[in-house]
């Protein structure tokens, strides 16, 4: 999938999956692709460098959305393919240089066995059907490849960020964060899970803060009147906090997880098909 807003939502960025409303929220992002592109933060290059290491790699950005993470990978000199189920999201991603795009899902990746050196997932892993997606990820990775998961999580120690978070999430304020570690550790397809955290900031004006608000699935599925009420709250937060012409700086932590295919995953791949050659 493409984004990071299933309930309960512990903050603008790092969320836990939900039942029931997830399907509607997941399908809502094509309609807000422009807001997602304009409002969501990018990812720090040092975080992706930590995941990928040195050298030029063939990288799959899975659940790529508008290609924010793919653009960072391409900027670091990697060969990148972005896969997402939303044609609307990918239409934005195609405007970025150096990125190939394909419509597809994490549970059925449209790539050959052993065809990429790395799979990276930004703000999307919690949307996947993990029982189906992890075997697919392991299938397309080459031996000694790497899976990298990234989430931008707003720093709610800052008072105005807490108010913004509450405006976005309403009654779900204070929910638990999604933790991918148990899923990775319980899988027999990945091993050597490592974690790291990086700090960065996003500069926002009034329009940018509104676009960030509109990019969240919880807001996208509201009625127009309820959505306008949330935007009024967000405007008030901006007016009471910002000091134009200086931007309002949203502080983020980027939480990263890095894992390698297990020996079992490598063995299964050799049984299925030969590893694809490097381009």
Tab-separated table of C-alpha atoms in Angstrom:
chain	number	residue	atom	x	y	z
A	1	UNK	CA	0.000	0.000	0.000
A	2	UNK	CA	1.012	3.591	-0.034
A	3	UNK	CA	0.883	5.399	3.248
A	4	UNK	CA	0.782	5.490	6.968
A	5	UNK	CA	-2.581	6.296	8.462
A	6	UNK	CA	-4.484	3.256	9.729
A	7	UNK	CA	-6.040	3.675	13.179
A	8	UNK	CA	-5.013	3.894	15.919
A	9	UNK	CA	-2.661	6.644	14.783
A	10	UNK	CA	0.117	7.407	17.255
A	11	UNK	CA	1.363	10.389	15.318
A	12	UNK	CA	1.711	11.911	11.886
A	13	UNK	CA	3.777	9.118	10.447
A	14	UNK	CA	4.092	5.913	12.442
A	15	UNK	CA	0.886	4.008	12.871
A	16	UNK	CA	-0.653	0.652	13.720
A	17	UNK	CA	-2.947	-1.339	11.472
A	18	UNK	CA	-6.656	-1.479	11.994
A	19	UNK	CA	-9.519	-3.666	10.869
A	20	UNK	CA	-12.737	-2.700	9.112
A	21	UNK	CA	-11.918	0.788	7.915
A	22	UNK	CA	-8.501	-0.135	6.511
A	23	UNK	CA	-9.749	-1.080	3.055
A	24	UNK	CA	-11.536	2.222	2.568
A	25	UNK	CA	-8.551	4.169	3.854
A	26	UNK	CA	-6.126	2.211	1.710
A	27	UNK	CA	-8.147	3.027	-1.392
A	28	UNK	CA	-8.416	6.703	-0.481
A	29	UNK	CA	-4.862	7.683	-1.312
A	30	UNK	CA	-5.127	7.795	-5.074
A	31	UNK	CA	-7.609	10.626	-4.659
A	32	UNK	CA	-5.183	12.593	-2.467
A	33	UNK	CA	-1.972	11.922	-4.418
A	34	UNK	CA	-1.358	15.642	-4.942
A	35	UNK	CA	-1.788	16.378	-1.224
A	36	UNK	CA	0.459	13.450	-0.344
A	37	UNK	CA	3.176	14.726	-2.650
A	38	UNK	CA	2.878	18.327	-1.437
A	39	UNK	CA	2.427	17.649	2.260
A	40	UNK	CA	4.374	14.560	3.274
A	41	UNK	CA	8.035	14.765	4.321
A	42	UNK	CA	10.837	13.083	2.470
A	43	UNK	CA	13.279	10.657	4.108
A	44	UNK	CA	16.813	11.543	5.260
A	45	UNK	CA	19.485	10.304	2.877
A	46	UNK	CA	21.600	9.046	5.768
A	47	UNK	CA	18.810	6.669	6.785
A	48	UNK	CA	18.732	5.058	3.349
A	49	UNK	CA	22.523	4.969	3.222
A	50	UNK	CA	22.494	3.065	6.526
A	51	UNK	CA	20.093	0.509	5.030
A	52	UNK	CA	21.696	0.103	1.602
A	53	UNK	CA	25.377	0.562	2.310
A	54	UNK	CA	27.956	1.459	-0.365
A	55	UNK	CA	27.863	0.685	-4.061
A	56	UNK	CA	25.253	1.035	-6.771
A	57	UNK	CA	22.297	-1.298	-6.186
A	58	UNK	CA	19.107	-2.309	-7.934
A	59	UNK	CA	16.464	-1.123	-5.476
A	60	UNK	CA	12.743	-1.848	-5.304
A	61	UNK	CA	10.658	0.776	-3.502
A	62	UNK	CA	7.600	-1.250	-2.528
A	63	UNK	CA	4.401	0.634	-1.742
A	64	UNK	CA	6.198	3.596	-3.257
A	65	UNK	CA	3.295	6.027	-3.388
A	66	UNK	CA	4.400	9.251	-5.053
A	67	UNK	CA	8.035	8.144	-4.913
A	68	UNK	CA	9.440	10.175	-2.035
A	69	UNK	CA	11.689	7.339	-0.850
A	70	UNK	CA	12.433	6.220	-4.420
A	71	UNK	CA	13.668	9.730	-5.206
A	72	UNK	CA	16.136	9.589	-2.309
A	73	UNK	CA	17.434	6.225	-3.538
A	74	UNK	CA	17.812	7.532	-7.092
A	75	UNK	CA	19.560	10.620	-5.771
A	76	UNK	CA	22.103	8.354	-4.074
A	77	UNK	CA	22.913	6.795	-7.458
A	78	UNK	CA	20.906	3.566	-7.254
A	79	UNK	CA	18.809	2.003	-10.018
A	80	UNK	CA	15.251	2.227	-8.727
A	81	UNK	CA	11.902	0.675	-9.603
A	82	UNK	CA	8.834	1.928	-7.751
A	83	UNK	CA	5.881	-0.448	-7.298
A	84	UNK	CA	2.507	0.671	-5.975
A	85	UNK	CA	-1.125	-0.426	-6.468
A	86	UNK	CA	-2.303	3.151	-7.097
A	87	UNK	CA	-1.988	4.413	-10.651
A	88	UNK	CA	-2.758	7.915	-9.368
A	89	UNK	CA	0.174	7.793	-6.966
A	90	UNK	CA	2.517	6.423	-9.621
A	91	UNK	CA	1.491	9.147	-12.056
A	92	UNK	CA	3.129	11.600	-9.647
A	93	UNK	CA	6.146	9.330	-9.161
A	94	UNK	CA	6.745	9.212	-12.932
A	95	UNK	CA	7.566	12.913	-12.919
A	96	UNK	CA	10.717	12.137	-10.958
A	97	UNK	CA	13.915	11.393	-12.908
A	98	UNK	CA	15.699	8.068	-12.734
A	99	UNK	CA	12.798	5.940	-11.478
A	100	UNK	CA	10.976	3.149	-13.304
A	101	UNK	CA	7.419	2.449	-12.158
A	102	UNK	CA	5.142	-0.579	-12.150
A	103	UNK	CA	1.613	-1.059	-10.845
A	104	UNK	CA	1.642	-3.927	-8.362
A	105	UNK	CA	1.145	-5.015	-4.775
A	106	UNK	CA	3.441	-6.255	-2.036
A	107	UNK	CA	1.562	-9.556	-2.043
A	108	UNK	CA	2.219	-10.082	-5.769
A	109	UNK	CA	5.356	-8.241	-6.842
A	110	UNK	CA	5.675	-7.943	-10.644
A	111	UNK	CA	9.407	-8.734	-10.702
A	112	UNK	CA	11.471	-11.839	-11.369
A	113	UNK	CA	13.034	-14.090	-8.737
A	114	UNK	CA	16.251	-12.657	-7.309
A	115	UNK	CA	16.028	-9.506	-9.423
A	116	UNK	CA	16.880	-6.755	-6.902
A	117	UNK	CA	19.585	-6.108	-4.342
A	118	UNK	CA	17.304	-4.283	-1.925
A	119	UNK	CA	13.640	-3.807	-1.112
A	120	UNK	CA	12.802	-0.624	0.775
A	121	UNK	CA	9.413	0.298	2.207
A	122	UNK	CA	8.601	3.806	3.433
A	123	UNK	CA	5.441	4.392	5.485
A	124	UNK	CA	3.745	1.307	4.042
A	125	UNK	CA	4.802	-2.008	5.601
A	126	UNK	CA	1.977	-1.956	8.156
A	127	UNK	CA	-0.540	-1.990	5.293
A	128	UNK	CA	0.801	-5.266	3.851
A	129	UNK	CA	-0.633	-8.745	4.307
A	130	UNK	CA	2.617	-9.907	5.894
A	131	UNK	CA	1.989	-13.637	5.474
A	132	UNK	CA	1.875	-13.088	1.711
A	133	UNK	CA	4.181	-10.099	1.333
A	134	UNK	CA	7.260	-11.413	3.159
A	135	UNK	CA	7.628	-14.486	0.893
A	136	UNK	CA	7.265	-12.214	-2.127
A	137	UNK	CA	9.918	-9.827	-0.806
A	138	UNK	CA	12.264	-12.727	-0.089
A	139	UNK	CA	11.592	-14.112	-3.572
A	140	UNK	CA	12.653	-10.976	-5.463
A	141	UNK	CA	15.739	-10.315	-3.312
A	142	UNK	CA	19.113	-11.611	-4.421
A	143	UNK	CA	21.251	-13.611	-1.973
A	144	UNK	CA	22.742	-11.235	0.590
A	145	UNK	CA	20.100	-8.656	-0.343
A	146	UNK	CA	18.527	-6.350	2.211
A	147	UNK	CA	15.032	-5.393	3.310
A	148	UNK	CA	14.711	-1.887	4.726
A	149	UNK	CA	11.631	-0.490	6.481
A	150	UNK	CA	11.316	3.216	7.286
A	151	UNK	CA	8.752	5.328	9.132
A	152	UNK	CA	8.709	9.062	9.683
A	153	UNK	CA	7.287	9.728	13.149
A	154	UNK	CA	6.609	13.293	14.262
A	155	UNK	CA	8.240	14.286	17.547
A	156	UNK	CA	5.240	14.873	19.806
A	157	UNK	CA	7.388	16.298	22.598
A	158	UNK	CA	6.853	19.618	20.812
A	159	UNK	CA	3.543	21.133	22.070
A	160	UNK	CA	2.191	22.330	18.708
A	161	UNK	CA	2.941	18.943	17.151
A	162	UNK	CA	0.881	17.277	19.894
A	163	UNK	CA	-2.011	19.636	19.128
A	164	UNK	CA	-1.729	18.887	15.411
A	165	UNK	CA	-1.600	15.163	16.156
A	166	UNK	CA	-4.749	15.401	18.259
A	167	UNK	CA	-6.552	17.346	15.521
A	168	UNK	CA	-5.691	14.644	12.983
A	169	UNK	CA	-6.519	11.618	15.132
A	170	UNK	CA	-9.304	12.837	17.397
A	171	UNK	CA	-10.430	10.134	19.810
A	172	UNK	CA	-7.590	7.823	18.748
A	173	UNK	CA	-4.970	10.187	20.170
A	174	UNK	CA	-2.368	8.254	22.149
A	175	UNK	CA	-2.633	4.897	20.366
A	176	UNK	CA	0.194	2.385	20.255
A	177	UNK	CA	2.870	2.502	17.578
A	178	UNK	CA	3.101	-0.228	15.011
A	179	UNK	CA	6.173	-2.382	15.675
A	180	UNK	CA	7.417	-4.520	12.758
A	181	UNK	CA	10.039	-6.297	14.860
A	182	UNK	CA	7.840	-9.238	15.997
A	183	UNK	CA	6.719	-9.831	12.407
A	184	UNK	CA	10.300	-9.907	11.141
A	185	UNK	CA	11.607	-12.020	14.021
A	186	UNK	CA	8.792	-14.565	13.713
A	187	UNK	CA	9.372	-14.953	9.992
A	188	UNK	CA	11.674	-17.764	8.917
A	189	UNK	CA	12.593	-15.748	5.816
A	190	UNK	CA	14.581	-12.909	7.409
A	191	UNK	CA	17.344	-12.727	9.978
A	192	UNK	CA	19.769	-10.297	11.585
A	193	UNK	CA	17.257	-7.513	12.151
A	194	UNK	CA	18.926	-4.204	13.053
A	195	UNK	CA	17.437	-0.834	13.951
A	196	UNK	CA	18.494	2.803	13.756
A	197	UNK	CA	16.891	6.213	14.209
A	198	UNK	CA	17.592	9.456	12.358
A	199	UNK	CA	16.384	13.003	12.970
A	200	UNK	CA	15.174	15.488	10.372
A	201	UNK	CA	12.760	18.401	9.877
A	202	UNK	CA	10.125	19.483	7.386
A	203	UNK	CA	9.541	23.176	6.677
A	204	UNK	CA	5.854	24.010	6.278
A	205	UNK	CA	3.824	27.082	5.441
A	206	UNK	CA	0.049	27.307	5.964
A	207	UNK	CA	-0.697	25.489	2.702
A	208	UNK	CA	1.872	22.818	3.430
A	209	UNK	CA	0.367	22.081	6.845
A	210	UNK	CA	-3.075	21.815	5.245
A	211	UNK	CA	-1.735	19.463	2.563
A	212	UNK	CA	-0.078	17.322	5.227
A	213	UNK	CA	-3.439	17.102	6.980
A	214	UNK	CA	-5.320	16.184	3.799
A	215	UNK	CA	-2.797	13.452	2.944
A	216	UNK	CA	-3.842	11.331	5.919
A	217	UNK	CA	-6.295	8.541	5.212
A	218	UNK	CA	-8.346	9.345	8.305
A	219	UNK	CA	-9.006	12.802	6.881
A	220	UNK	CA	-9.456	11.625	3.305
A	221	UNK	CA	-12.469	9.471	4.207
A	222	UNK	CA	-14.282	12.120	6.295
A	223	UNK	CA	-17.335	13.952	5.060
A	224	UNK	CA	-16.593	17.404	3.661
A	225	UNK	CA	-18.012	19.195	6.695
A	226	UNK	CA	-15.977	17.144	9.162
A	227	UNK	CA	-12.851	17.539	7.025
A	228	UNK	CA	-13.349	21.308	6.963
A	229	UNK	CA	-13.687	21.304	10.760
A	230	UNK	CA	-10.312	19.569	11.079
A	231	UNK	CA	-8.737	22.032	8.656
A	232	UNK	CA	-10.079	24.895	10.774
A	233	UNK	CA	-8.299	23.422	13.789
A	234	UNK	CA	-5.094	23.057	11.782
A	235	UNK	CA	-5.312	26.655	10.559
A	236	UNK	CA	-5.698	27.799	14.168
A	237	UNK	CA	-2.613	25.818	15.176
A	238	UNK	CA	-0.642	27.471	12.387
A	239	UNK	CA	-1.864	30.954	13.297
A	240	UNK	CA	-0.977	30.472	16.969
A	241	UNK	CA	2.434	28.918	16.314
A	242	UNK	CA	4.013	30.113	13.069
A	243	UNK	CA	5.982	33.330	12.752
A	244	UNK	CA	5.903	34.139	9.015
A	245	UNK	CA	7.932	34.501	6.906
A	246	UNK	CA	9.834	31.856	8.877
A	247	UNK	CA	8.570	28.322	8.108
A	248	UNK	CA	6.931	26.132	10.701
A	249	UNK	CA	9.370	23.275	11.300
A	250	UNK	CA	7.849	19.841	11.863
A	251	UNK	CA	10.398	17.660	13.713
A	252	UNK	CA	10.593	13.981	12.763
A	253	UNK	CA	12.362	10.834	13.806
A	254	UNK	CA	12.892	8.291	11.045
A	255	UNK	CA	12.826	4.785	12.521
A	256	UNK	CA	14.617	2.221	10.347
A	257	UNK	CA	14.740	-1.568	10.309
A	258	UNK	CA	17.267	-3.570	8.284
A	259	UNK	CA	17.072	-7.328	7.696
A	260	UNK	CA	18.752	-9.910	5.468
A	261	UNK	CA	17.164	-12.965	3.851
A	262	UNK	CA	17.658	-16.099	5.918
A	263	UNK	CA	19.427	-19.216	4.644
A	264	UNK	CA	16.000	-20.787	4.206
A	265	UNK	CA	14.825	-17.901	2.012
A	266	UNK	CA	17.932	-18.200	-0.158
A	267	UNK	CA	17.458	-21.965	-0.463
A	268	UNK	CA	13.791	-21.649	-1.435
A	269	UNK	CA	14.655	-19.085	-4.086
A	270	UNK	CA	17.143	-21.401	-5.788
A	271	UNK	CA	14.459	-24.096	-5.948
A	272	UNK	CA	11.926	-21.755	-7.554
A	273	UNK	CA	13.975	-20.203	-10.326
A	274	UNK	CA	17.483	-18.960	-11.155
A	275	UNK	CA	18.517	-15.586	-9.847
A	276	UNK	CA	18.030	-12.831	-12.424
A	277	UNK	CA	21.261	-11.298	-13.784
A	278	UNK	CA	22.335	-7.779	-12.892
A	279	UNK	CA	21.374	-5.176	-15.474
